Short mmCIF file of C-alpha atoms in Angstrom, two decimals:
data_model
loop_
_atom_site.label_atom_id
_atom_site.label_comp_id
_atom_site.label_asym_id
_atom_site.label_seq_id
_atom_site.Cartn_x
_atom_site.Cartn_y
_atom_site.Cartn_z
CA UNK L 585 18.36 -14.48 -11.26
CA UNK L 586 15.34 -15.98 -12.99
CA UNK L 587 14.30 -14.15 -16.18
CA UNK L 588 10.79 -12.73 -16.06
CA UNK L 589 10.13 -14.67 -19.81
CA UNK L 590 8.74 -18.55 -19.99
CA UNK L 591 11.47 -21.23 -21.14
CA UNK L 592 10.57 -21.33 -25.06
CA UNK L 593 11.78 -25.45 -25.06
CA UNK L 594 10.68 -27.48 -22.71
CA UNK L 595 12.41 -30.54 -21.56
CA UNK L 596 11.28 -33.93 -23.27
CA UNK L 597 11.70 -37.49 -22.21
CA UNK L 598 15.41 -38.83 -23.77
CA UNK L 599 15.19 -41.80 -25.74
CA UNK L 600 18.78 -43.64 -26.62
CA UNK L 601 20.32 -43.27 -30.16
CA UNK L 602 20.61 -47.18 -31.41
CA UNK L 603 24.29 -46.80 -31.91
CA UNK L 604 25.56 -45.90 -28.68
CA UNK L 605 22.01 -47.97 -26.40
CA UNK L 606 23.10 -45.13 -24.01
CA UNK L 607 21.31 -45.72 -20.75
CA UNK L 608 21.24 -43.54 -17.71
CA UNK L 609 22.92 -45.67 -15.71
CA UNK L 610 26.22 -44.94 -17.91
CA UNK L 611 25.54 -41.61 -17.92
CA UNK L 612 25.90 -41.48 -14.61
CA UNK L 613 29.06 -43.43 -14.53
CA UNK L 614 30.06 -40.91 -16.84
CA UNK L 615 29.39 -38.23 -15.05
CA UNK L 616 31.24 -39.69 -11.38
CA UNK L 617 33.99 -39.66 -13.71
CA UNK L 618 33.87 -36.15 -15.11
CA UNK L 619 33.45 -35.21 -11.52
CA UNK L 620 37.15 -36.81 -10.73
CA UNK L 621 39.28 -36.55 -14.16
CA UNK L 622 37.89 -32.89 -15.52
CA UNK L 623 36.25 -30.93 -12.71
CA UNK L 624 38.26 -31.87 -9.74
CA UNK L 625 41.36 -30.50 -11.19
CA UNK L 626 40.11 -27.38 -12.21
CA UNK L 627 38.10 -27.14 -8.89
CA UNK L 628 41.74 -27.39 -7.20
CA UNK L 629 43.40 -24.90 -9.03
CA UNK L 630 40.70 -22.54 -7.78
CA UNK L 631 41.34 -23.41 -4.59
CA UNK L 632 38.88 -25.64 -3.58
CA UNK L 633 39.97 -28.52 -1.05
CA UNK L 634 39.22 -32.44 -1.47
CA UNK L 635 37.00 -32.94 1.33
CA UNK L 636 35.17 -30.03 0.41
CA UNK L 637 34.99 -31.52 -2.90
CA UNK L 638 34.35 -35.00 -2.21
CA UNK L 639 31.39 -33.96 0.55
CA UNK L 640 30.08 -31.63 -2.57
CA UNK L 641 28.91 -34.17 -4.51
CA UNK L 642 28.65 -37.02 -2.15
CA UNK L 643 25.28 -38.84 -2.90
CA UNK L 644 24.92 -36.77 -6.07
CA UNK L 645 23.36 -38.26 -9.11
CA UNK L 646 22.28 -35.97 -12.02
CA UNK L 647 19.18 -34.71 -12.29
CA UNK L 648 16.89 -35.35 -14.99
CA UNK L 649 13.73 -33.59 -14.40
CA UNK L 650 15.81 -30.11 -15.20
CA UNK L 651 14.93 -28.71 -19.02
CA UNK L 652 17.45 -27.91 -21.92
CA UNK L 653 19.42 -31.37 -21.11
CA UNK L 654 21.57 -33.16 -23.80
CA UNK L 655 22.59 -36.15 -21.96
CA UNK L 656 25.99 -37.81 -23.97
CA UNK L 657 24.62 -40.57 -26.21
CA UNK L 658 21.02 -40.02 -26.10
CA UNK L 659 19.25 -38.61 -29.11
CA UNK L 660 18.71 -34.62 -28.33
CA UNK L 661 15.46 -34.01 -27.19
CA UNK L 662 12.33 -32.80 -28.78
CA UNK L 663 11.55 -29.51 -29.02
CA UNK L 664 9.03 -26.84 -29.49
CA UNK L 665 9.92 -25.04 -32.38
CA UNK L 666 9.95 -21.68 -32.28
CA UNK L 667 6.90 -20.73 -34.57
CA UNK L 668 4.99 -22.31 -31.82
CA UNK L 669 5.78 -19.59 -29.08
CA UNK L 670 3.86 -16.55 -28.79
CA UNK L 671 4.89 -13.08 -28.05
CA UNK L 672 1.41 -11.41 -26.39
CA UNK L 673 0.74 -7.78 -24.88
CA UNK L 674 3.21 -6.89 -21.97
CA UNK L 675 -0.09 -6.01 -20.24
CA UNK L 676 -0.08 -9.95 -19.16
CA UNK L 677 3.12 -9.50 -17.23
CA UNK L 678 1.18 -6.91 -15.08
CA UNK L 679 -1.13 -9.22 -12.95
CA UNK L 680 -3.15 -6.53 -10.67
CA UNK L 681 -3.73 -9.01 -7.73
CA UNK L 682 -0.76 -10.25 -7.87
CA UNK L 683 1.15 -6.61 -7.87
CA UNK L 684 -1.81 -5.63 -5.04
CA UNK L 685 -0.88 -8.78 -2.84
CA UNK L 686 2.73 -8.35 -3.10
CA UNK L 687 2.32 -4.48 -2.60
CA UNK L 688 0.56 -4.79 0.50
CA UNK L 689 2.94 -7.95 2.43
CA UNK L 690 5.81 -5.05 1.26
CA UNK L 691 4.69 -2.51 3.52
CA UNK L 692 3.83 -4.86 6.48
CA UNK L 693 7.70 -6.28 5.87
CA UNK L 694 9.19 -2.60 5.27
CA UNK L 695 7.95 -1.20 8.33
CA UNK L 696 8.79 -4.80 10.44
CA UNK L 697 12.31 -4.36 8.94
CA UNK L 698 12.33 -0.38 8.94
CA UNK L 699 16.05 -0.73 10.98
CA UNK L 700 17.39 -2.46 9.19
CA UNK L 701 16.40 -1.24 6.03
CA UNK L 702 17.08 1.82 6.74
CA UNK L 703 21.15 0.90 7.89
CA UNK L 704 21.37 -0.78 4.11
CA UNK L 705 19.81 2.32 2.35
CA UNK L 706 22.67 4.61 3.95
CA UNK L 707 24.78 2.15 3.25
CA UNK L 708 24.56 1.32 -0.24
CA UNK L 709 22.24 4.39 -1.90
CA UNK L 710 19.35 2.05 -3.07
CA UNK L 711 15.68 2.95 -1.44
CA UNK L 712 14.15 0.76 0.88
CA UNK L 713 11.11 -0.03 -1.47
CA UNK L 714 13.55 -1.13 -4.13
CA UNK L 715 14.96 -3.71 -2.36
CA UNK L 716 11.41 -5.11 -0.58
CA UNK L 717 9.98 -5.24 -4.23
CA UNK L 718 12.96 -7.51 -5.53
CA UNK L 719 13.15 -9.37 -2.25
CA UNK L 720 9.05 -10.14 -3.15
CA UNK L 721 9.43 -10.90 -6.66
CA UNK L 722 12.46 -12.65 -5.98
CA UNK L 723 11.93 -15.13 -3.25
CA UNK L 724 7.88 -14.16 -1.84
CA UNK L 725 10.02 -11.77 0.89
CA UNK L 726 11.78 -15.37 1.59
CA UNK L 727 8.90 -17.20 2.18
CA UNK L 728 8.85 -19.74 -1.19
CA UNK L 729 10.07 -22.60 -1.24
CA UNK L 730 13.69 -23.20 -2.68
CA UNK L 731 13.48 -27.11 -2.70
CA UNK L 732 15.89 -28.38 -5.09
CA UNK L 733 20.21 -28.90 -4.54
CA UNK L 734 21.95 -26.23 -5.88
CA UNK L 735 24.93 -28.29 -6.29
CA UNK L 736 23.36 -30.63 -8.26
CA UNK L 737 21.09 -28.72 -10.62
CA UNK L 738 24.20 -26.38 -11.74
CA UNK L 739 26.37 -29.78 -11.78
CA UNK L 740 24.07 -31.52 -13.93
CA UNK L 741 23.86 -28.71 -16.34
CA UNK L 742 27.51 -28.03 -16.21
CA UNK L 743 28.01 -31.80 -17.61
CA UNK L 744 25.14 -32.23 -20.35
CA UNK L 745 23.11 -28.90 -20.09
CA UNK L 746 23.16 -27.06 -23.89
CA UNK L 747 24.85 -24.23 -22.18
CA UNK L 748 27.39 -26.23 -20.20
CA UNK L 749 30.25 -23.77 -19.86
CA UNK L 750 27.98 -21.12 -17.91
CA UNK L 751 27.08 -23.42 -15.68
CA UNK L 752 30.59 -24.66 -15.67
CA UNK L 753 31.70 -21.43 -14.25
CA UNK L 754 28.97 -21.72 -11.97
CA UNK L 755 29.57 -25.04 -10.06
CA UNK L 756 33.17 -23.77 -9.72
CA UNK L 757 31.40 -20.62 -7.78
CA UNK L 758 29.38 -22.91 -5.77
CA UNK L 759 32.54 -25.02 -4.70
CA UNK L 760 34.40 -21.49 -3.21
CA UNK L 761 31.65 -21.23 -1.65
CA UNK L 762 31.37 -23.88 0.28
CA UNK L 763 35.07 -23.93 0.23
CA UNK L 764 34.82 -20.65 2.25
CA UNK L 765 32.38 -22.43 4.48
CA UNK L 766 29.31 -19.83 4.58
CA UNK L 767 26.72 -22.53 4.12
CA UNK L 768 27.06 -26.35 3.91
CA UNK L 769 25.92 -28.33 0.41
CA UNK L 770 22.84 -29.89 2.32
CA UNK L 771 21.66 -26.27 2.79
CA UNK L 772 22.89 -24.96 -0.16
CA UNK L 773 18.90 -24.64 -1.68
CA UNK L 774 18.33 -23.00 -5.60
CA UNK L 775 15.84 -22.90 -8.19
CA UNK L 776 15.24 -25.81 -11.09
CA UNK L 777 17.77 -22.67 -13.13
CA UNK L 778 20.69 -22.68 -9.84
CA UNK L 779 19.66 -19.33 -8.52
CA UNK L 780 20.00 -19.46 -4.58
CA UNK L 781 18.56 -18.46 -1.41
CA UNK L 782 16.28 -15.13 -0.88
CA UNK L 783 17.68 -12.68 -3.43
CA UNK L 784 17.67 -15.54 -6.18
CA UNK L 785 21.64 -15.36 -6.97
CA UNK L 786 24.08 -17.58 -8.92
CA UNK L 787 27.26 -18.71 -7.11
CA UNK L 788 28.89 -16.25 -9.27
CA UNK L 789 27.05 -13.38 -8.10
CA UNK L 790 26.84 -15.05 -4.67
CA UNK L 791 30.64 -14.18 -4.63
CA UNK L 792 30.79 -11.08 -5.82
CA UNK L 793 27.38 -9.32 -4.45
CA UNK L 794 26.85 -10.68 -1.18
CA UNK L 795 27.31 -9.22 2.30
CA UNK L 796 27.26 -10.86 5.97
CA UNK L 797 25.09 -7.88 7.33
CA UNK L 798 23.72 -9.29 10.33
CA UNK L 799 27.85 -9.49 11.61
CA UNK L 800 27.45 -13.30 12.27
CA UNK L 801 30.76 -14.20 10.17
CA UNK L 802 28.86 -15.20 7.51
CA UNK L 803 27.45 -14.49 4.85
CA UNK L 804 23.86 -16.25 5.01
CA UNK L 805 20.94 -15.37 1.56
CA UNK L 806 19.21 -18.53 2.57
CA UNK L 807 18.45 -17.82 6.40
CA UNK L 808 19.27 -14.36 6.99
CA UNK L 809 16.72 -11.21 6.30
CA UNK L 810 19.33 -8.70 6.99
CA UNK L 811 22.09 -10.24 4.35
CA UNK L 812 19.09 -11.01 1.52
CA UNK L 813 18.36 -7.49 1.87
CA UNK L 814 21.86 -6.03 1.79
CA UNK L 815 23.19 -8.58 -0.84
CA UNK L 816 20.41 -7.32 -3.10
CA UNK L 817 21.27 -3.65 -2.02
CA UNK L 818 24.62 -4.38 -2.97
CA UNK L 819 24.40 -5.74 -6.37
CA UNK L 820 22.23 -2.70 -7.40
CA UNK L 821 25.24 -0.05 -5.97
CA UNK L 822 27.92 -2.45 -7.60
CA UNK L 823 25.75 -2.52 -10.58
CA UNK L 824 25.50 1.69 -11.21
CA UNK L 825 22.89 2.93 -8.87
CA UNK L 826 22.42 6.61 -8.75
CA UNK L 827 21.78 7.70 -5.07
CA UNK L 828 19.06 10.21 -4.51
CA UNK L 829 17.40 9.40 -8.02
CA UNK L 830 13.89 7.66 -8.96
CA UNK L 831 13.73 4.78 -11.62
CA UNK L 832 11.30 6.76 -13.20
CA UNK L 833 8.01 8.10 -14.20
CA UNK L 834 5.15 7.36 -16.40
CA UNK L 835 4.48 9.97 -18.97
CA UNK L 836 2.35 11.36 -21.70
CA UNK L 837 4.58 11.83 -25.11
CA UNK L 838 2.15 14.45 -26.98
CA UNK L 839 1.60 14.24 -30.71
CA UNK L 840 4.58 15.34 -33.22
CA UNK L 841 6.81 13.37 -31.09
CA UNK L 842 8.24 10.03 -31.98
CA UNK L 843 8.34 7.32 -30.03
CA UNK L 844 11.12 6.19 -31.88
CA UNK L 845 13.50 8.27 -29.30
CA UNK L 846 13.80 5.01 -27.49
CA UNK L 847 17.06 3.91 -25.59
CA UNK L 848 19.60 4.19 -22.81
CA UNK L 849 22.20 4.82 -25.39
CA UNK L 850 19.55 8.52 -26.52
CA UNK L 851 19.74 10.06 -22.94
CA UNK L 852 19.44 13.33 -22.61
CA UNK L 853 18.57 15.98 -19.96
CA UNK L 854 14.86 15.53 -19.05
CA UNK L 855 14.24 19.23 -19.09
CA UNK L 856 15.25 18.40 -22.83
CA UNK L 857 12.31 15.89 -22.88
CA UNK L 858 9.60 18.41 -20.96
CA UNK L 859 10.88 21.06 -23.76
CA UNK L 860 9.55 18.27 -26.17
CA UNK L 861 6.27 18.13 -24.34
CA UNK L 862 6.81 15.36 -22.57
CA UNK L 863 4.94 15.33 -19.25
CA UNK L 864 4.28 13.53 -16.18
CA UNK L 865 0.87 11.55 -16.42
CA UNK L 866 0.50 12.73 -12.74
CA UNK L 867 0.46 16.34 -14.07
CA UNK L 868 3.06 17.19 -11.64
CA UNK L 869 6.24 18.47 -12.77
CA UNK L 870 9.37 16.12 -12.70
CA UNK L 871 11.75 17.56 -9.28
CA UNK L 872 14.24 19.62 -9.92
CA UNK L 873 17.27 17.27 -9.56
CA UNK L 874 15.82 14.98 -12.14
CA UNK L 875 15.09 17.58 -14.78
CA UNK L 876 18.49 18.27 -14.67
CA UNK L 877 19.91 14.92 -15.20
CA UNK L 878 19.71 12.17 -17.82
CA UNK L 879 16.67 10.61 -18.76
CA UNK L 880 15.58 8.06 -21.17
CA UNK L 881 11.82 7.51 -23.30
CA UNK L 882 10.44 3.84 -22.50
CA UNK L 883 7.96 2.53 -24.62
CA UNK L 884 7.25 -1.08 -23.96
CA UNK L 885 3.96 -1.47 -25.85
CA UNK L 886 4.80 1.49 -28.49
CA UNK L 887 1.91 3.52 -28.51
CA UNK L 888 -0.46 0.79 -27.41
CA UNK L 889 0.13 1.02 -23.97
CA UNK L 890 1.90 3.20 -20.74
CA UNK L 891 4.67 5.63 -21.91
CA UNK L 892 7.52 6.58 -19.39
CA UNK L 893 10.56 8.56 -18.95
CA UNK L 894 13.15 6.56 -17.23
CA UNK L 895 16.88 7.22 -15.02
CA UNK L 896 19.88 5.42 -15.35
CA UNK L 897 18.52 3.12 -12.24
CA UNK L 898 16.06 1.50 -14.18
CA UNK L 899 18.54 -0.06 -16.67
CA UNK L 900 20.56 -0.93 -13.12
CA UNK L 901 17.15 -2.32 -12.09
CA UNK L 902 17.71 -4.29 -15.42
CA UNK L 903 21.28 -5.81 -14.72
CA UNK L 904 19.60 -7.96 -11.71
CA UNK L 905 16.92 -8.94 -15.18
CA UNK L 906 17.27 -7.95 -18.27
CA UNK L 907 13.96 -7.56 -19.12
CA UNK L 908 12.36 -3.72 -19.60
CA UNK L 909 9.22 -5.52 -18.42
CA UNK L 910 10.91 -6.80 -14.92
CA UNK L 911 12.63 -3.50 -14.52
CA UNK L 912 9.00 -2.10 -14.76
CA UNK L 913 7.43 -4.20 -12.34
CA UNK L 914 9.91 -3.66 -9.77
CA UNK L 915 9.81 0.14 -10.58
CA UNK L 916 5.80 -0.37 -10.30
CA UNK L 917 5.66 -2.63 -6.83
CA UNK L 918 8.42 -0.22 -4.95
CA UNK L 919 6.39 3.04 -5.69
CA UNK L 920 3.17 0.76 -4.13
CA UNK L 921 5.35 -0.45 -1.19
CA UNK L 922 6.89 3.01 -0.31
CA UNK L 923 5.05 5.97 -2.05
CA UNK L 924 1.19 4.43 -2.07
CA UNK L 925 1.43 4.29 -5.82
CA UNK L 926 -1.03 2.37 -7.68
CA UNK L 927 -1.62 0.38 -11.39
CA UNK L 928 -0.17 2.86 -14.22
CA UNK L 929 -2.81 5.05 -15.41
CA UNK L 930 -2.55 4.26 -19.29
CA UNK L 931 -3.97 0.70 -19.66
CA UNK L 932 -2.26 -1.98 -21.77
CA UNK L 933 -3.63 -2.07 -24.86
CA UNK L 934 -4.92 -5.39 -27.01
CA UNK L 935 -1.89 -5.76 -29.66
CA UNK L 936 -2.79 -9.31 -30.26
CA UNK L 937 0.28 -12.02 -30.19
CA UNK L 938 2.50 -13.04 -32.73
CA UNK L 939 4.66 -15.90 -33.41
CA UNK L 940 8.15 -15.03 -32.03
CA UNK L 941 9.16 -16.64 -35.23
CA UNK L 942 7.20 -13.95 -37.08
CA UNK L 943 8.63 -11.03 -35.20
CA UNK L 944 12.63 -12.70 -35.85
CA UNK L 945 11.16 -12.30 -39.60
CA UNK L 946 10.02 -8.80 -39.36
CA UNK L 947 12.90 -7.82 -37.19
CA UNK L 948 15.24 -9.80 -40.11
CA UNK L 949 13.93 -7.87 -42.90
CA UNK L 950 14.57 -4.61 -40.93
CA UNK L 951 18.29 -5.42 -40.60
CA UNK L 952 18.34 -5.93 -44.51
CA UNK L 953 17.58 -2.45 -44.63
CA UNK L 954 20.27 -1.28 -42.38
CA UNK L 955 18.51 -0.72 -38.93
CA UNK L 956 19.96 -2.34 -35.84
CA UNK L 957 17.04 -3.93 -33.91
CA UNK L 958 19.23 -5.63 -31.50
CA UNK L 959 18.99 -8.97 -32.97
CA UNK L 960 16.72 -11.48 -34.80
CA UNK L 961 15.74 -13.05 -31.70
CA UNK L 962 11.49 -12.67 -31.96
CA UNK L 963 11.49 -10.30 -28.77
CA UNK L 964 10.86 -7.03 -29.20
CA UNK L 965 13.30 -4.71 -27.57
CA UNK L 966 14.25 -1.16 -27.48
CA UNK L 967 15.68 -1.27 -30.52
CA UNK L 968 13.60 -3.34 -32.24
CA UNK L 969 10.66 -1.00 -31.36
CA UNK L 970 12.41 2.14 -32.47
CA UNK L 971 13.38 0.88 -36.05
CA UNK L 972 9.83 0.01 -36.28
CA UNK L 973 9.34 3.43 -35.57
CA UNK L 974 12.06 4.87 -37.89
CA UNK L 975 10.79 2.18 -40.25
CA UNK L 976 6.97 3.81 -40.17
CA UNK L 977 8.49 7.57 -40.19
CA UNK L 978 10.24 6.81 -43.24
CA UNK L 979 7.21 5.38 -44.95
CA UNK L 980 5.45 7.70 -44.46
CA UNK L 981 3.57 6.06 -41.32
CA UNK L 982 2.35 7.16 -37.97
CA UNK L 983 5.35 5.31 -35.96
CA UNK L 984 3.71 2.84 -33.35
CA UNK L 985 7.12 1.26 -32.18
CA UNK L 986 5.30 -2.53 -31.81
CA UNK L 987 5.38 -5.17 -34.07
CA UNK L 988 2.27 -6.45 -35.38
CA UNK L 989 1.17 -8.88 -38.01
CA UNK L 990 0.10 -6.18 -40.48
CA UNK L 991 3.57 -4.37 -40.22
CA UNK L 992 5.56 -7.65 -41.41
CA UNK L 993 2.38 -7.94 -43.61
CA UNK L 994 4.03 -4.72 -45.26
CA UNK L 995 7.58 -6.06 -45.01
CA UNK L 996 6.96 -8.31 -47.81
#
């Protein structure tokens, strides 16, 4: 699947290295011959015939246009360094016409599909709404366009992509798949990153996720509405979801308590939470079955924007993106779609941006003091936010569990 976050590098034209004058033209000779001395074999040991092989890749040239190349003999391409990437308020991943427009073409679908829909959720355990919100975010409910060859995006990135061996695995995916004949190579349509057909999968979860639903012997996420919506059913239930539970809930985390309480790995009973004073912003109290069971505190904004207790199905909600921002979104759009929900009630507040160079700094000079913030990487995740939090606490500090420019300010 596509992550929710922008590309930080973006592709830049390739100019030769003066000792090897590499051209394209020999890259592409070297890449017909890739094709036949390295991937062929390992294609056959997997199983995958010549023909099927040979028709694969028939008329194939690499393609260029695609970002995060290093073509073999060209100098590596410039790119944007780091410092020059900003990291703003999650508010902007919350575009309210968008959500509205996407909200409203989900309802119209649901009830066209209601059958259907309603076959899958027995099924496989995952709501109705879920699915249409991931179908729409996904794919437009099937309706954008999916121009490019997925057998030739994920083949040129398999041979000079700076992540080749994903994307190694991947072509090998996309050849037992065409090997098993549910779709021909012509029709086999992705995205510029290889993700294909409605429910925006890889080949690899292609093979493992999807379902012919429809009964037509095959097994159809470009075409079919009834297999997109049961192949994305089906990763969710493969993937851990809870039947009969809700992603979640925004809530109101009084004063006294930390925000710091942050993560999947800190669940605890969310009558545990309400004993805490944690509420429902609704006002309503949380149902029965889910006070009983494990919940989670969300905080993607610290305390400068919505607050949320969260179930074990948003972090499922999270294995299809891994971004707490995505998971929201599609937690947001299905509660529109199915339970007339509307914008979260706690705005997103201004935090200002920072360099995602300056939050790797601030989240570096944490780890020097011993707290795990998930990695230097200049995104601020659950555990970054809740060492900030710790961080504050032990200072002394109201913990706000965000990075801004005045806490690395105080870092020094």
């Amino acid at each position: 699947m596509i992550l929710a976050f922008a590309l930080l590098f973006a592709a830049a034209p390739f100019a030769a290295t003066s000792s090897h004058a590499a051209t394209r033209a020999g890259v592409e000779a070297q890449f017909r011959q890739w094709l036949e001395t390295d991937l062929w074999p390992e294609a056959r040991r997997a199983g995958v015939s010549k023909p099927v092989f040979e028709s694969a890749f028939s008329g194939i040239s690499l393609d260029w246009d695609l970002p995060d190349l290093e073509p073999p003999g060209f100098a590596k391409p410039k790119q944007r360094s780091q410092s020059q990437a900003e990291f703003r308020s999650p508010g902007a991943y919350f575009d309210e016409k968008r959500l509205q427009g996407l909200a409203a073409s989900g309802r119209s679908l649901m009830a066209k599909h209601a059958s259907t829909l309603r076959k899958i959720e027995d099924r496989y355990g995952v709501p109705a709404s879920i699915i249409v919100a991931i179908w729409g975010r996904e794919s437009g409910f099937g309706r954008a366009k999916i121009p490019h060859s997925a057998v030739r995006v994920i083949a040129t990135k398999a041979f000079m992509s700076t992540r080749p061996e994903l994307f190694r695995k991947e072509i090998l995916a996309a050849l037992k798949i065409l090997e098993r004949g549910d779709v021909s190579a012509s029709a086999m349509k992705g995205s510029w990153a290889g993700a294909m057909g409605q429910p925006q999968f890889l080949p690899s979860s292609y093979l493992d996720h999807a379902v012919d639903f429809d009964g037509d012997g095959k097994r159809d996420i470009w075409n079919s509405t009834a297999d997109s919506l049961a192949s994305i059913a089906n990763y969710l239930a493969q993937s851990g979801w809870v039947r009969g539970r809700d992603w979640g809930f925004e809530a109101v985390i009084p004063e006294g308590v930390t925000c710091a309480l942050e993560g999947p790995d800190r669940a605890r009973p969310i009558s545990a939470l309400t004993d805490m004073g944690i509420i429902r912003i609704s006002g309503r109290p949380f149902p029965e079955h889910e006070r009983r069971a494990a919940g989670m505190v969300l905080v993607p904004a610290g305390t400068y924007g919505p607050e949320f207790v969260v179930t074990p199905n948003f972090y499922v909600i999270k294995e299809y993106n891994n971004s707490d921002l995505y998971a929201l979104f599609i937690g947001n759009l299905a509660d529109r779609i199915g339970h007339g929900g509307s914008a979260f009630v706690t705005p997103w507040g201004k935090t200002g941006s920072m360099l995602r160079s300056d939050i790797a700094r601030l989240q570096a000079s944490l780890e020097r003091q011993g707290y795990d913030v998930g990695g230097a990487d200049g995104l601020p995740g659950y555990k970054t936010r809740r060492s900030i939090g710790e961080w504050q606490a032990r200072t002394g500090q109201k913990p706000t569990c965000f990075p801004t420019p005045q806490l690395l300010g105080a870092q020094k």
